[in-house]
Amino acid sequence: MDIEIEREVQKLTLDAIVLGRLLAEEWLQGSLTPNGSIRSTMLDTLRSLRRRQGLQQIDPDLIELMGEQIRNSLNEIREGKGDAATSQDVDLVWEHDQKVIEYVNLGYRWQQFKKAKVALDDKLAAIRDADSLLARVV
């Protein structure tokens, strides 16, 4: 593998690990508790992210479920705020409700992690496909 590609993969991996750890730490130290049938899986995943383990086992569906948990919980407190917090930056300048602030910040962390994980997965898929295409040519 080309050294530049290897360095890029290492950087993308580092970004995903750091952002996953930050998401997990913030989530596990906060007041939002995952609920539903996926609760134990989500808590196990958050603990793994906090320990910087298991990045490859996290599938896009689980990441989406994390976002749904944040969105739904925040929408229960303030209608529409969860939708905004999981899709864009939200201004908290005039916000005084600490739970809203916590969940909006968690939504921001989730967005960052999701983008980093997608970027890493896209890069790895591109490498696999490029290797496969090159093998056919050679």
mmCIF file of N, CA and C in Angstrom:
data_model
loop_
_atom_site.group_PDB
_atom_site.id
_atom_site.type_symbol
_atom_site.label_atom_id
_atom_site.label_comp_id
_atom_site.label_asym_id
_atom_site.label_seq_id
_atom_site.Cartn_x
_atom_site.Cartn_y
_atom_site.Cartn_z
ATOM 1 N N MET A 1 0.847 -1.177 0.000
ATOM 2 C CA MET A 1 0.000 0.000 0.000
ATOM 3 C C MET A 1 0.893 1.241 0.000
ATOM 4 N N ASP A 2 0.513 2.207 -0.766
ATOM 5 C CA ASP A 2 1.220 3.481 -0.850
ATOM 6 C C ASP A 2 1.276 4.146 0.521
ATOM 7 N N ILE A 3 2.420 4.744 0.855
ATOM 8 C CA ILE A 3 2.621 5.349 2.179
ATOM 9 C C ILE A 3 1.632 6.495 2.436
ATOM 10 N N GLU A 4 1.291 7.259 1.403
ATOM 11 C CA GLU A 4 0.329 8.353 1.590
ATOM 12 C C GLU A 4 -1.068 7.819 1.908
ATOM 13 N N ILE A 5 -1.447 6.758 1.241
ATOM 14 C CA ILE A 5 -2.748 6.141 1.518
ATOM 15 C C ILE A 5 -2.755 5.564 2.927
ATOM 16 N N GLU A 6 -1.676 4.920 3.301
ATOM 17 C CA GLU A 6 -1.570 4.347 4.640
ATOM 18 C C GLU A 6 -1.677 5.439 5.706
ATOM 19 N N ARG A 7 -1.012 6.547 5.490
ATOM 20 C CA ARG A 7 -1.083 7.660 6.441
ATOM 21 C C ARG A 7 -2.497 8.230 6.520
ATOM 22 N N GLU A 8 -3.166 8.326 5.371
ATOM 23 C CA GLU A 8 -4.534 8.842 5.367
ATOM 24 C C GLU A 8 -5.470 7.905 6.130
ATOM 25 N N VAL A 9 -5.308 6.608 5.938
ATOM 26 C CA VAL A 9 -6.135 5.639 6.664
ATOM 27 C C VAL A 9 -5.854 5.733 8.162
ATOM 28 N N GLN A 10 -4.598 5.878 8.528
ATOM 29 C CA GLN A 10 -4.261 6.027 9.943
ATOM 30 C C GLN A 10 -4.886 7.290 10.532
ATOM 31 N N LYS A 11 -4.866 8.387 9.782
ATOM 32 C CA LYS A 11 -5.468 9.648 10.247
ATOM 33 C C LYS A 11 -6.978 9.508 10.392
ATOM 34 N N LEU A 12 -7.634 8.903 9.403
ATOM 35 C CA LEU A 12 -9.079 8.700 9.475
ATOM 36 C C LEU A 12 -9.443 7.780 10.640
ATOM 37 N N THR A 13 -8.627 6.755 10.871
ATOM 38 C CA THR A 13 -8.858 5.841 11.984
ATOM 39 C C THR A 13 -8.699 6.566 13.312
ATOM 40 N N LEU A 14 -7.642 7.352 13.431
ATOM 41 C CA LEU A 14 -7.429 8.134 14.648
ATOM 42 C C LEU A 14 -8.608 9.071 14.898
ATOM 43 N N ASP A 15 -9.055 9.764 13.878
ATOM 44 C CA ASP A 15 -10.195 10.675 14.030
ATOM 45 C C ASP A 15 -11.427 9.929 14.540
ATOM 46 N N ALA A 16 -11.724 8.784 13.949
ATOM 47 C CA ALA A 16 -12.904 8.013 14.354
ATOM 48 C C ALA A 16 -12.758 7.504 15.788
ATOM 49 N N ILE A 17 -11.566 7.061 16.155
ATOM 50 C CA ILE A 17 -11.346 6.566 17.513
ATOM 51 C C ILE A 17 -11.493 7.690 18.531
ATOM 52 N N VAL A 18 -10.866 8.826 18.272
ATOM 53 C CA VAL A 18 -10.942 9.955 19.207
ATOM 54 C C VAL A 18 -12.382 10.445 19.341
ATOM 55 N N LEU A 19 -13.052 10.641 18.215
ATOM 56 C CA LEU A 19 -14.426 11.139 18.265
ATOM 57 C C LEU A 19 -15.378 10.119 18.874
ATOM 58 N N GLY A 20 -15.142 8.842 18.644
ATOM 59 C CA GLY A 20 -15.938 7.804 19.286
ATOM 60 C C GLY A 20 -15.736 7.796 20.792
ATOM 61 N N ARG A 21 -14.501 7.957 21.214
ATOM 62 C CA ARG A 21 -14.210 8.004 22.654
ATOM 63 C C ARG A 21 -14.872 9.214 23.301
ATOM 64 N N LEU A 22 -14.776 10.368 22.654
ATOM 65 C CA LEU A 22 -15.397 11.577 23.203
ATOM 66 C C LEU A 22 -16.917 11.435 23.292
ATOM 67 N N LEU A 23 -17.525 10.859 22.250
ATOM 68 C CA LEU A 23 -18.966 10.611 22.271
ATOM 69 C C LEU A 23 -19.318 9.693 23.433
ATOM 70 N N ALA A 24 -18.589 8.602 23.562
ATOM 71 C CA ALA A 24 -18.877 7.628 24.615
ATOM 72 C C ALA A 24 -18.709 8.233 26.003
ATOM 73 N N GLU A 25 -17.622 8.954 26.219
ATOM 74 C CA GLU A 25 -17.397 9.569 27.528
ATOM 75 C C GLU A 25 -18.516 10.541 27.872
ATOM 76 N N GLU A 26 -18.869 11.386 26.926
ATOM 77 C CA GLU A 26 -19.924 12.373 27.169
ATOM 78 C C GLU A 26 -21.262 11.682 27.426
ATOM 79 N N TRP A 27 -21.560 10.667 26.637
ATOM 80 C CA TRP A 27 -22.837 9.964 26.785
ATOM 81 C C TRP A 27 -22.897 9.232 28.130
ATOM 82 N N LEU A 28 -21.852 8.473 28.455
ATOM 83 C CA LEU A 28 -21.858 7.655 29.664
ATOM 84 C C LEU A 28 -21.782 8.491 30.944
ATOM 85 N N GLN A 29 -21.235 9.691 30.861
ATOM 86 C CA GLN A 29 -21.168 10.571 32.030
ATOM 87 C C GLN A 29 -22.416 11.438 32.172
ATOM 88 N N GLY A 30 -23.239 11.465 31.139
ATOM 89 C CA GLY A 30 -24.424 12.310 31.144
ATOM 90 C C GLY A 30 -25.656 11.602 31.661
ATOM 91 N N SER A 31 -26.786 12.227 31.424
ATOM 92 C CA SER A 31 -28.043 11.711 31.960
ATOM 93 C C SER A 31 -28.872 10.923 30.945
ATOM 94 N N LEU A 32 -28.444 10.890 29.685
ATOM 95 C CA LEU A 32 -29.205 10.161 28.669
ATOM 96 C C LEU A 32 -28.881 8.668 28.758
ATOM 97 N N THR A 33 -29.902 7.883 29.051
ATOM 98 C CA THR A 33 -29.745 6.440 29.135
ATOM 99 C C THR A 33 -30.421 5.813 27.930
ATOM 100 N N PRO A 34 -29.690 5.026 27.158
ATOM 101 C CA PRO A 34 -30.316 4.349 26.014
ATOM 102 C C PRO A 34 -31.495 3.506 26.496
ATOM 103 N N ASN A 35 -32.516 3.423 25.655
ATOM 104 C CA ASN A 35 -33.672 2.622 26.037
ATOM 105 C C ASN A 35 -34.084 1.720 24.886
ATOM 106 N N GLY A 36 -35.031 0.866 25.162
ATOM 107 C CA GLY A 36 -35.520 -0.049 24.140
ATOM 108 C C GLY A 36 -34.713 -1.335 24.092
ATOM 109 N N SER A 37 -35.007 -2.137 23.085
ATOM 110 C CA SER A 37 -34.385 -3.457 22.956
ATOM 111 C C SER A 37 -32.897 -3.385 22.630
ATOM 112 N N ILE A 38 -32.449 -2.259 22.147
ATOM 113 C CA ILE A 38 -31.045 -2.089 21.751
ATOM 114 C C ILE A 38 -30.187 -1.544 22.903
ATOM 115 N N ARG A 39 -30.809 -1.311 24.058
ATOM 116 C CA ARG A 39 -30.136 -0.668 25.194
ATOM 117 C C ARG A 39 -28.800 -1.313 25.538
ATOM 118 N N SER A 40 -28.782 -2.620 25.759
ATOM 119 C CA SER A 40 -27.543 -3.279 26.191
ATOM 120 C C SER A 40 -26.481 -3.240 25.099
ATOM 121 N N THR A 41 -26.892 -3.405 23.852
ATOM 122 C CA THR A 41 -25.944 -3.333 22.739
ATOM 123 C C THR A 41 -25.332 -1.942 22.649
ATOM 124 N N MET A 42 -26.161 -0.927 22.813
ATOM 125 C CA MET A 42 -25.666 0.437 22.725
ATOM 126 C C MET A 42 -24.715 0.759 23.879
ATOM 127 N N LEU A 43 -25.066 0.333 25.081
ATOM 128 C CA LEU A 43 -24.178 0.573 26.225
ATOM 129 C C LEU A 43 -22.855 -0.168 26.056
ATOM 130 N N ASP A 44 -22.905 -1.409 25.577
ATOM 131 C CA ASP A 44 -21.667 -2.165 25.321
ATOM 132 C C ASP A 44 -20.806 -1.451 24.280
ATOM 133 N N THR A 45 -21.453 -0.943 23.245
ATOM 134 C CA THR A 45 -20.730 -0.230 22.191
ATOM 135 C C THR A 45 -20.098 1.044 22.730
ATOM 136 N N LEU A 46 -20.842 1.791 23.528
ATOM 137 C CA LEU A 46 -20.299 3.023 24.112
ATOM 138 C C LEU A 46 -19.106 2.713 25.020
ATOM 139 N N ARG A 47 -19.205 1.651 25.787
ATOM 140 C CA ARG A 47 -18.077 1.261 26.649
ATOM 141 C C ARG A 47 -16.862 0.860 25.814
ATOM 142 N N SER A 48 -17.107 0.154 24.716
ATOM 143 C CA SER A 48 -16.001 -0.223 23.822
ATOM 144 C C SER A 48 -15.361 1.003 23.198
ATOM 145 N N LEU A 49 -16.181 1.958 22.778
ATOM 146 C CA LEU A 49 -15.641 3.197 22.210
ATOM 147 C C LEU A 49 -14.813 3.954 23.245
ATOM 148 N N ARG A 50 -15.294 3.970 24.478
ATOM 149 C CA ARG A 50 -14.552 4.658 25.537
ATOM 150 C C ARG A 50 -13.188 4.006 25.739
ATOM 151 N N ARG A 51 -13.128 2.680 25.590
ATOM 152 C CA ARG A 51 -11.855 1.949 25.733
ATOM 153 C C ARG A 51 -11.043 1.930 24.442
ATOM 154 N N ARG A 52 -11.556 2.599 23.411
ATOM 155 C CA ARG A 52 -10.896 2.662 22.103
ATOM 156 C C ARG A 52 -10.813 1.286 21.443
ATOM 157 N N GLN A 53 -11.878 0.517 21.558
ATOM 158 C CA GLN A 53 -11.928 -0.831 20.996
ATOM 159 C C GLN A 53 -13.194 -0.992 20.160
ATOM 160 N N GLY A 54 -13.137 -1.909 19.222
ATOM 161 C CA GLY A 54 -14.341 -2.325 18.526
ATOM 162 C C GLY A 54 -14.879 -1.395 17.469
ATOM 163 N N LEU A 55 -14.051 -0.542 16.927
ATOM 164 C CA LEU A 55 -14.515 0.409 15.917
ATOM 165 C C LEU A 55 -15.076 -0.301 14.693
ATOM 166 N N GLN A 56 -14.457 -1.407 14.304
ATOM 167 C CA GLN A 56 -14.903 -2.134 13.114
ATOM 168 C C GLN A 56 -16.254 -2.820 13.305
ATOM 169 N N GLN A 57 -16.638 -3.118 14.565
ATOM 170 C CA GLN A 57 -17.892 -3.819 14.809
ATOM 171 C C GLN A 57 -19.102 -2.884 14.818
ATOM 172 N N ILE A 58 -18.875 -1.602 14.744
ATOM 173 C CA ILE A 58 -19.982 -0.652 14.790
ATOM 174 C C ILE A 58 -20.525 -0.452 13.387
ATOM 175 N N ASP A 59 -21.748 -0.897 13.183
ATOM 176 C CA ASP A 59 -22.336 -0.755 11.856
ATOM 177 C C ASP A 59 -23.138 0.545 11.754
ATOM 178 N N PRO A 60 -23.390 0.983 10.540
ATOM 179 C CA PRO A 60 -24.117 2.242 10.331
ATOM 180 C C PRO A 60 -25.499 2.267 10.978
ATOM 181 N N ASP A 61 -26.162 1.112 11.057
ATOM 182 C CA ASP A 61 -27.484 1.068 11.682
ATOM 183 C C ASP A 61 -27.420 1.414 13.165
ATOM 184 N N LEU A 62 -26.393 0.922 13.841
ATOM 185 C CA LEU A 62 -26.241 1.226 15.263
ATOM 186 C C LEU A 62 -25.939 2.710 15.464
ATOM 187 N N ILE A 63 -25.119 3.260 14.602
ATOM 188 C CA ILE A 63 -24.828 4.697 14.688
ATOM 189 C C ILE A 63 -26.115 5.502 14.497
ATOM 190 N N GLU A 64 -26.940 5.090 13.547
ATOM 191 C CA GLU A 64 -28.221 5.782 13.325
ATOM 192 C C GLU A 64 -29.133 5.651 14.541
ATOM 193 N N LEU A 65 -29.147 4.474 15.162
ATOM 194 C CA LEU A 65 -29.966 4.290 16.363
ATOM 195 C C LEU A 65 -29.501 5.190 17.504
ATOM 196 N N MET A 66 -28.192 5.400 17.607
ATOM 197 C CA MET A 66 -27.680 6.327 18.613
ATOM 198 C C MET A 66 -28.232 7.730 18.364
ATOM 199 N N GLY A 67 -28.185 8.144 17.118
ATOM 200 C CA GLY A 67 -28.717 9.459 16.765
ATOM 201 C C GLY A 67 -30.201 9.569 17.053
ATOM 202 N N GLU A 68 -30.939 8.492 16.785
ATOM 203 C CA GLU A 68 -32.383 8.481 17.064
ATOM 204 C C GLU A 68 -32.658 8.628 18.551
ATOM 205 N N GLN A 69 -31.845 7.964 19.376
ATOM 206 C CA GLN A 69 -32.010 8.076 20.827
ATOM 207 C C GLN A 69 -31.817 9.525 21.272
ATOM 208 N N ILE A 70 -30.787 10.154 20.757
ATOM 209 C CA ILE A 70 -30.523 11.555 21.106
ATOM 210 C C ILE A 70 -31.658 12.437 20.607
ATOM 211 N N ARG A 71 -32.021 12.253 19.351
ATOM 212 C CA ARG A 71 -33.070 13.083 18.733
ATOM 213 C C ARG A 71 -34.388 12.953 19.484
ATOM 214 N N ASN A 72 -34.827 11.726 19.729
ATOM 215 C CA ASN A 72 -36.102 11.504 20.404
ATOM 216 C C ASN A 72 -36.108 12.049 21.826
ATOM 217 N N SER A 73 -35.021 11.814 22.561
ATOM 218 C CA SER A 73 -34.944 12.295 23.944
ATOM 219 C C SER A 73 -34.981 13.813 23.996
ATOM 220 N N LEU A 74 -34.277 14.467 23.103
ATOM 221 C CA LEU A 74 -34.260 15.928 23.085
ATOM 222 C C LEU A 74 -35.590 16.493 22.601
ATOM 223 N N ASN A 75 -36.212 15.836 21.628
ATOM 224 C CA ASN A 75 -37.529 16.292 21.157
ATOM 225 C C ASN A 75 -38.582 16.196 22.254
ATOM 226 N N GLU A 76 -38.434 15.238 23.190
ATOM 227 C CA GLU A 76 -39.360 15.135 24.317
ATOM 228 C C GLU A 76 -39.252 16.343 25.233
ATOM 229 N N ILE A 77 -38.064 16.891 25.348
ATOM 230 C CA ILE A 77 -37.844 18.059 26.204
ATOM 231 C C ILE A 77 -38.251 19.336 25.486
ATOM 232 N N ARG A 78 -37.823 19.472 24.252
ATOM 233 C CA ARG A 78 -38.090 20.681 23.472
ATOM 234 C C ARG A 78 -38.375 20.271 22.045
ATOM 235 N N GLU A 79 -39.629 20.383 21.653
ATOM 236 C CA GLU A 79 -40.077 19.940 20.331
ATOM 237 C C GLU A 79 -39.228 20.541 19.211
ATOM 238 N N GLY A 80 -38.719 19.661 18.350
ATOM 239 C CA GLY A 80 -37.940 20.076 17.189
ATOM 240 C C GLY A 80 -36.457 20.272 17.463
ATOM 241 N N LYS A 81 -36.083 20.402 18.724
ATOM 242 C CA LYS A 81 -34.676 20.650 19.065
ATOM 243 C C LYS A 81 -33.815 19.421 18.760
ATOM 244 N N GLY A 82 -34.367 18.230 18.968
ATOM 245 C CA GLY A 82 -33.629 17.000 18.669
ATOM 246 C C GLY A 82 -33.396 16.830 17.183
ATOM 247 N N ASP A 83 -34.406 17.196 16.380
ATOM 248 C CA ASP A 83 -34.244 17.132 14.928
ATOM 249 C C ASP A 83 -33.093 18.032 14.494
ATOM 250 N N ALA A 84 -33.051 19.223 15.066
ATOM 251 C CA ALA A 84 -31.999 20.175 14.713
ATOM 252 C C ALA A 84 -30.632 19.703 15.216
ATOM 253 N N ALA A 85 -30.582 19.219 16.444
ATOM 254 C CA ALA A 85 -29.302 18.852 17.067
ATOM 255 C C ALA A 85 -28.613 17.684 16.379
ATOM 256 N N THR A 86 -29.375 16.833 15.709
ATOM 257 C CA THR A 86 -28.753 15.687 15.044
ATOM 258 C C THR A 86 -28.548 15.912 13.549
ATOM 259 N N SER A 87 -28.845 17.133 13.090
ATOM 260 C CA SER A 87 -28.672 17.394 11.660
ATOM 261 C C SER A 87 -27.887 18.662 11.350
ATOM 262 N N GLN A 88 -27.678 19.504 12.340
ATOM 263 C CA GLN A 88 -26.984 20.776 12.095
ATOM 264 C C GLN A 88 -26.407 21.302 13.399
ATOM 265 N N ASP A 89 -25.664 22.395 13.311
ATOM 266 C CA ASP A 89 -25.182 23.062 14.515
ATOM 267 C C ASP A 89 -26.341 23.840 15.131
ATOM 268 N N VAL A 90 -26.430 23.802 16.444
ATOM 269 C CA VAL A 90 -27.512 24.464 17.162
ATOM 270 C C VAL A 90 -26.913 25.515 18.088
ATOM 271 N N ASP A 91 -27.439 26.717 18.020
ATOM 272 C CA ASP A 91 -26.985 27.815 18.867
ATOM 273 C C ASP A 91 -27.571 27.655 20.268
ATOM 274 N N LEU A 92 -26.721 27.660 21.268
ATOM 275 C CA LEU A 92 -27.154 27.501 22.657
ATOM 276 C C LEU A 92 -26.958 28.764 23.488
ATOM 277 N N VAL A 93 -26.745 29.891 22.828
ATOM 278 C CA VAL A 93 -26.426 31.129 23.541
ATOM 279 C C VAL A 93 -27.492 31.480 24.573
ATOM 280 N N TRP A 94 -28.757 31.360 24.238
ATOM 281 C CA TRP A 94 -29.831 31.773 25.140
ATOM 282 C C TRP A 94 -30.456 30.601 25.890
ATOM 283 N N GLU A 95 -29.869 29.443 25.760
ATOM 284 C CA GLU A 95 -30.441 28.246 26.388
ATOM 285 C C GLU A 95 -30.008 28.150 27.847
ATOM 286 N N HIS A 96 -30.971 27.867 28.737
ATOM 287 C CA HIS A 96 -30.669 27.755 30.168
ATOM 288 C C HIS A 96 -30.954 26.370 30.729
ATOM 289 N N ASP A 97 -31.677 25.548 29.996
ATOM 290 C CA ASP A 97 -31.996 24.198 30.448
ATOM 291 C C ASP A 97 -30.761 23.317 30.257
ATOM 292 N N GLN A 98 -30.195 22.840 31.352
ATOM 293 C CA GLN A 98 -28.949 22.067 31.290
ATOM 294 C C GLN A 98 -29.106 20.752 30.543
ATOM 295 N N LYS A 99 -30.277 20.145 30.632
ATOM 296 C CA LYS A 99 -30.499 18.889 29.918
ATOM 297 C C LYS A 99 -30.525 19.131 28.408
ATOM 298 N N VAL A 100 -31.144 20.222 27.999
ATOM 299 C CA VAL A 100 -31.156 20.568 26.572
ATOM 300 C C VAL A 100 -29.731 20.797 26.094
ATOM 301 N N ILE A 101 -28.962 21.537 26.851
ATOM 302 C CA ILE A 101 -27.562 21.815 26.492
ATOM 303 C C ILE A 101 -26.782 20.505 26.392
ATOM 304 N N GLU A 102 -26.964 19.633 27.376
ATOM 305 C CA GLU A 102 -26.268 18.342 27.373
ATOM 306 C C GLU A 102 -26.614 17.529 26.132
ATOM 307 N N TYR A 103 -27.886 17.431 25.805
ATOM 308 C CA TYR A 103 -28.317 16.613 24.677
ATOM 309 C C TYR A 103 -27.922 17.232 23.332
ATOM 310 N N VAL A 104 -27.963 18.554 23.242
ATOM 311 C CA VAL A 104 -27.511 19.214 22.007
ATOM 312 C C VAL A 104 -26.020 18.953 21.809
ATOM 313 N N ASN A 105 -25.249 19.070 22.866
ATOM 314 C CA ASN A 105 -23.814 18.783 22.769
ATOM 315 C C ASN A 105 -23.564 17.327 22.400
ATOM 316 N N LEU A 106 -24.379 16.434 22.932
ATOM 317 C CA LEU A 106 -24.266 15.022 22.589
ATOM 318 C C LEU A 106 -24.609 14.804 21.112
ATOM 319 N N GLY A 107 -25.609 15.517 20.633
ATOM 320 C CA GLY A 107 -25.965 15.448 19.210
ATOM 321 C C GLY A 107 -24.818 15.906 18.328
ATOM 322 N N TYR A 108 -24.128 16.952 18.753
ATOM 323 C CA TYR A 108 -22.976 17.456 18.000
ATOM 324 C C TYR A 108 -21.855 16.412 17.979
ATOM 325 N N ARG A 109 -21.582 15.806 19.138
ATOM 326 C CA ARG A 109 -20.548 14.760 19.207
ATOM 327 C C ARG A 109 -20.917 13.581 18.309
ATOM 328 N N TRP A 110 -22.195 13.222 18.329
ATOM 329 C CA TRP A 110 -22.662 12.118 17.496
ATOM 330 C C TRP A 110 -22.455 12.442 16.017
ATOM 331 N N GLN A 111 -22.796 13.651 15.604
ATOM 332 C CA GLN A 111 -22.590 14.056 14.201
ATOM 333 C C GLN A 111 -21.121 13.924 13.814
ATOM 334 N N GLN A 112 -20.227 14.397 14.687
ATOM 335 C CA GLN A 112 -18.793 14.326 14.402
ATOM 336 C C GLN A 112 -18.337 12.877 14.248
ATOM 337 N N PHE A 113 -18.765 12.029 15.180
ATOM 338 C CA PHE A 113 -18.366 10.618 15.119
ATOM 339 C C PHE A 113 -18.913 9.960 13.863
ATOM 340 N N LYS A 114 -20.164 10.209 13.565
ATOM 341 C CA LYS A 114 -20.779 9.605 12.383
ATOM 342 C C LYS A 114 -20.012 9.995 11.118
ATOM 343 N N LYS A 115 -19.680 11.261 10.958
ATOM 344 C CA LYS A 115 -18.925 11.723 9.786
ATOM 345 C C LYS A 115 -17.565 11.054 9.713
ATOM 346 N N ALA A 116 -16.890 10.950 10.855
ATOM 347 C CA ALA A 116 -15.562 10.328 10.879
ATOM 348 C C ALA A 116 -15.635 8.854 10.527
ATOM 349 N N LYS A 117 -16.633 8.156 11.052
ATOM 350 C CA LYS A 117 -16.783 6.723 10.775
ATOM 351 C C LYS A 117 -17.148 6.486 9.310
ATOM 352 N N VAL A 118 -18.005 7.318 8.754
ATOM 353 C CA VAL A 118 -18.374 7.192 7.339
ATOM 354 C C VAL A 118 -17.160 7.456 6.456
ATOM 355 N N ALA A 119 -16.374 8.476 6.784
ATOM 356 C CA ALA A 119 -15.179 8.792 5.998
ATOM 357 C C ALA A 119 -14.193 7.623 6.015
ATOM 358 N N LEU A 120 -14.000 7.023 7.186
ATOM 359 C CA LEU A 120 -13.102 5.870 7.295
ATOM 360 C C LEU A 120 -13.640 4.689 6.497
ATOM 361 N N ASP A 121 -14.917 4.388 6.663
ATOM 362 C CA ASP A 121 -15.511 3.257 5.935
ATOM 363 C C ASP A 121 -15.445 3.480 4.424
ATOM 364 N N ASP A 122 -15.686 4.722 3.972
ATOM 365 C CA ASP A 122 -15.601 5.035 2.543
ATOM 366 C C ASP A 122 -14.184 4.827 2.009
ATOM 367 N N LYS A 123 -13.205 5.271 2.760
ATOM 368 C CA LYS A 123 -11.814 5.128 2.333
ATOM 369 C C LYS A 123 -11.434 3.650 2.235
ATOM 370 N N LEU A 124 -11.817 2.860 3.234
ATOM 371 C CA LEU A 124 -11.492 1.435 3.211
ATOM 372 C C LEU A 124 -12.197 0.728 2.055
ATOM 373 N N ALA A 125 -13.433 1.109 1.777
ATOM 374 C CA ALA A 125 -14.159 0.528 0.638
ATOM 375 C C ALA A 125 -13.484 0.903 -0.675
ATOM 376 N N ALA A 126 -13.021 2.132 -0.785
ATOM 377 C CA ALA A 126 -12.337 2.574 -2.002
ATOM 378 C C ALA A 126 -11.037 1.787 -2.207
ATOM 379 N N ILE A 127 -10.320 1.538 -1.147
ATOM 380 C CA ILE A 127 -9.076 0.767 -1.240
ATOM 381 C C ILE A 127 -9.379 -0.659 -1.686
ATOM 382 N N ARG A 128 -10.405 -1.281 -1.077
ATOM 383 C CA ARG A 128 -10.775 -2.648 -1.465
ATOM 384 C C ARG A 128 -11.166 -2.710 -2.939
ATOM 385 N N ASP A 129 -12.008 -1.761 -3.365
ATOM 386 C CA ASP A 129 -12.454 -1.771 -4.759
ATOM 387 C C ASP A 129 -11.304 -1.480 -5.722
ATOM 388 N N ALA A 130 -10.442 -0.549 -5.353
ATOM 389 C CA ALA A 130 -9.303 -0.224 -6.211
ATOM 390 C C ALA A 130 -8.378 -1.433 -6.342
ATOM 391 N N ASP A 131 -8.129 -2.128 -5.239
ATOM 392 C CA ASP A 131 -7.289 -3.326 -5.275
ATOM 393 C C ASP A 131 -7.910 -4.395 -6.173
ATOM 394 N N SER A 132 -9.216 -4.553 -6.063
ATOM 395 C CA SER A 132 -9.914 -5.537 -6.889
ATOM 396 C C SER A 132 -9.846 -5.173 -8.372
ATOM 397 N N LEU A 133 -10.067 -3.924 -8.678
ATOM 398 C CA LEU A 133 -10.007 -3.470 -10.075
ATOM 399 C C LEU A 133 -8.607 -3.597 -10.644
ATOM 400 N N LEU A 134 -7.615 -3.238 -9.830
ATOM 401 C CA LEU A 134 -6.229 -3.349 -10.301
ATOM 402 C C LEU A 134 -5.828 -4.806 -10.512
ATOM 403 N N ALA A 135 -6.323 -5.697 -9.668
ATOM 404 C CA ALA A 135 -5.998 -7.114 -9.813
ATOM 405 C C ALA A 135 -6.528 -7.671 -11.131
ATOM 406 N N ARG A 136 -7.654 -7.171 -11.578
ATOM 407 C CA ARG A 136 -8.221 -7.622 -12.861
ATOM 408 C C ARG A 136 -7.397 -7.154 -14.039
ATOM 409 N N VAL A 137 -6.817 -5.980 -13.921
ATOM 410 C CA VAL A 137 -6.048 -5.393 -15.006
ATOM 411 C C VAL A 137 -4.690 -6.067 -15.135
ATOM 412 N N VAL A 138 -4.098 -6.362 -14.022
ATOM 413 C CA VAL A 138 -2.747 -6.929 -14.006
ATOM 414 C C VAL A 138 -2.744 -8.351 -14.298
#
